[in-house]
XYZ file of C-alpha atoms in Angstrom:
136
model
C -9.782 26.185 21.571
C -11.052 22.631 21.371
C -12.509 21.197 18.173
C -15.155 18.491 18.426
C -14.025 14.986 17.570
C -15.366 13.572 14.357
C -17.091 10.267 14.996
C -18.513 8.594 11.936
C -21.199 5.983 12.304
C -21.484 3.208 9.781
C -24.507 3.589 7.519
C -27.035 0.755 7.503
C -29.367 -0.837 4.957
C -29.877 0.919 1.640
C -27.675 3.754 2.808
C -24.839 1.298 3.446
C -25.215 -0.177 -0.031
C -25.205 3.274 -1.638
C -22.211 4.288 0.474
C -20.199 1.239 -0.572
C -21.316 1.485 -4.201
C -20.169 5.111 -4.270
C -16.709 4.037 -3.078
C -16.466 1.551 -5.942
C -18.161 3.519 -8.722
C -16.252 6.798 -8.319
C -12.750 5.278 -8.710
C -13.919 3.188 -11.667
C -15.392 6.287 -13.341
C -12.227 8.314 -12.696
C -9.990 5.555 -14.092
C -12.327 5.175 -17.072
C -12.182 8.914 -17.734
C -8.377 8.930 -17.593
C -8.164 5.985 -19.990
C -10.640 7.712 -22.317
C -8.729 11.026 -22.151
C -5.325 9.445 -22.790
C -6.538 6.871 -25.256
C -7.347 3.256 -24.475
C -4.941 1.904 -27.100
C -1.973 3.731 -25.622
C -2.839 2.659 -22.076
C -3.329 -0.973 -23.075
C -0.131 -1.095 -25.147
C 1.911 0.258 -22.227
C 0.308 -2.148 -19.769
C 0.924 -5.101 -22.085
C 4.577 -4.074 -22.516
C 5.176 -3.842 -18.755
C 6.834 -6.762 -16.977
C 4.291 -8.313 -14.541
C 7.043 -9.064 -12.031
C 7.939 -5.378 -11.763
C 4.292 -4.372 -11.512
C 3.778 -6.841 -8.645
C 6.982 -5.660 -6.972
C 5.856 -2.028 -7.200
C 2.401 -2.816 -5.801
C 3.910 -4.806 -2.929
C 6.472 -2.094 -2.129
C 3.828 0.638 -2.099
C 1.480 -1.494 -0.006
C 4.221 -2.256 2.512
C 5.137 1.415 2.756
C 1.522 2.486 3.254
C 1.126 -0.163 5.940
C 4.363 0.558 7.846
C 4.419 4.372 7.771
C 1.446 4.774 10.148
C 3.287 2.648 12.709
C 6.378 4.863 12.415
C 4.144 7.885 13.015
C 2.434 6.116 15.929
C 5.833 5.364 17.510
C 6.900 9.003 17.074
C 3.639 10.274 18.563
C 3.922 7.831 21.464
C 7.421 9.099 22.317
C 6.035 12.648 22.397
C 3.153 11.658 24.672
C 0.302 11.410 22.157
C -1.450 8.063 22.278
C -2.844 6.848 18.943
C -4.382 3.418 18.422
C -3.040 1.271 15.575
C -6.341 1.364 13.698
C -6.625 5.108 14.058
C -3.023 5.594 12.929
C -3.574 3.535 9.779
C -6.890 5.208 8.877
C -5.605 8.730 9.565
C -2.420 8.069 7.584
C -4.363 6.759 4.593
C -6.723 9.749 4.713
C -3.756 12.105 4.969
C -2.071 10.456 1.974
C -5.194 10.723 -0.173
C -5.655 14.394 0.681
C -1.960 15.167 0.124
C -2.175 13.481 -3.285
C -5.226 15.410 -4.406
C -4.853 18.872 -2.851
C -2.082 21.176 -4.096
C 0.714 21.734 -1.606
C 0.876 18.254 -0.141
C 0.596 19.239 3.527
C -3.136 19.763 4.064
C -3.612 16.074 4.832
C -0.824 16.172 7.406
C -2.345 19.230 9.082
C -5.697 17.447 9.208
C -3.988 14.366 10.660
C -2.527 16.495 13.474
C -5.871 18.152 14.210
C -7.833 14.898 14.188
C -5.395 13.066 16.488
C -4.654 15.788 19.012
C -6.464 13.833 21.767
C -5.582 14.660 25.345
C -1.999 15.690 24.542
C -3.066 18.717 22.548
C -2.549 20.051 19.072
C 1.055 21.115 19.599
C 2.327 17.602 20.400
C 0.177 16.062 17.669
C 1.608 18.543 15.154
C 5.149 17.822 16.359
C 4.605 14.096 15.851
C 3.382 14.658 12.283
C 6.267 17.004 11.430
C 8.900 14.670 12.898
C 7.406 11.688 11.085
C 7.429 13.608 7.795
C 11.083 14.535 8.319
C 12.047 10.908 9.012
């Protein structure tokens, strides 16, 4: 059974503005809600007490990991015969990470990544590449 590929076209004009605004407003609202729920004073006191060097180091380490992991997965998939472009690997890995962080279980994003990148090699090889990369 073949599933249709999902091709997303970039919105234009007012739609593009609304699309981009949505991607900025929603995270700001969520962060604002969390700060409100926990208490702004507590959040600010903890942020002020944190060492900026360690915060920068953590952000850099996480950014490096999120940038390098898709290339590890791409290398694994390539060795199994599934060709994935660098841009596709990065976007699919980010999407997978977001879904795994928000959906209980932590594997739904990986399953989606296998389905969306099955290409000409098929779902079995795409799934193998995701499983092997997760085990690495």
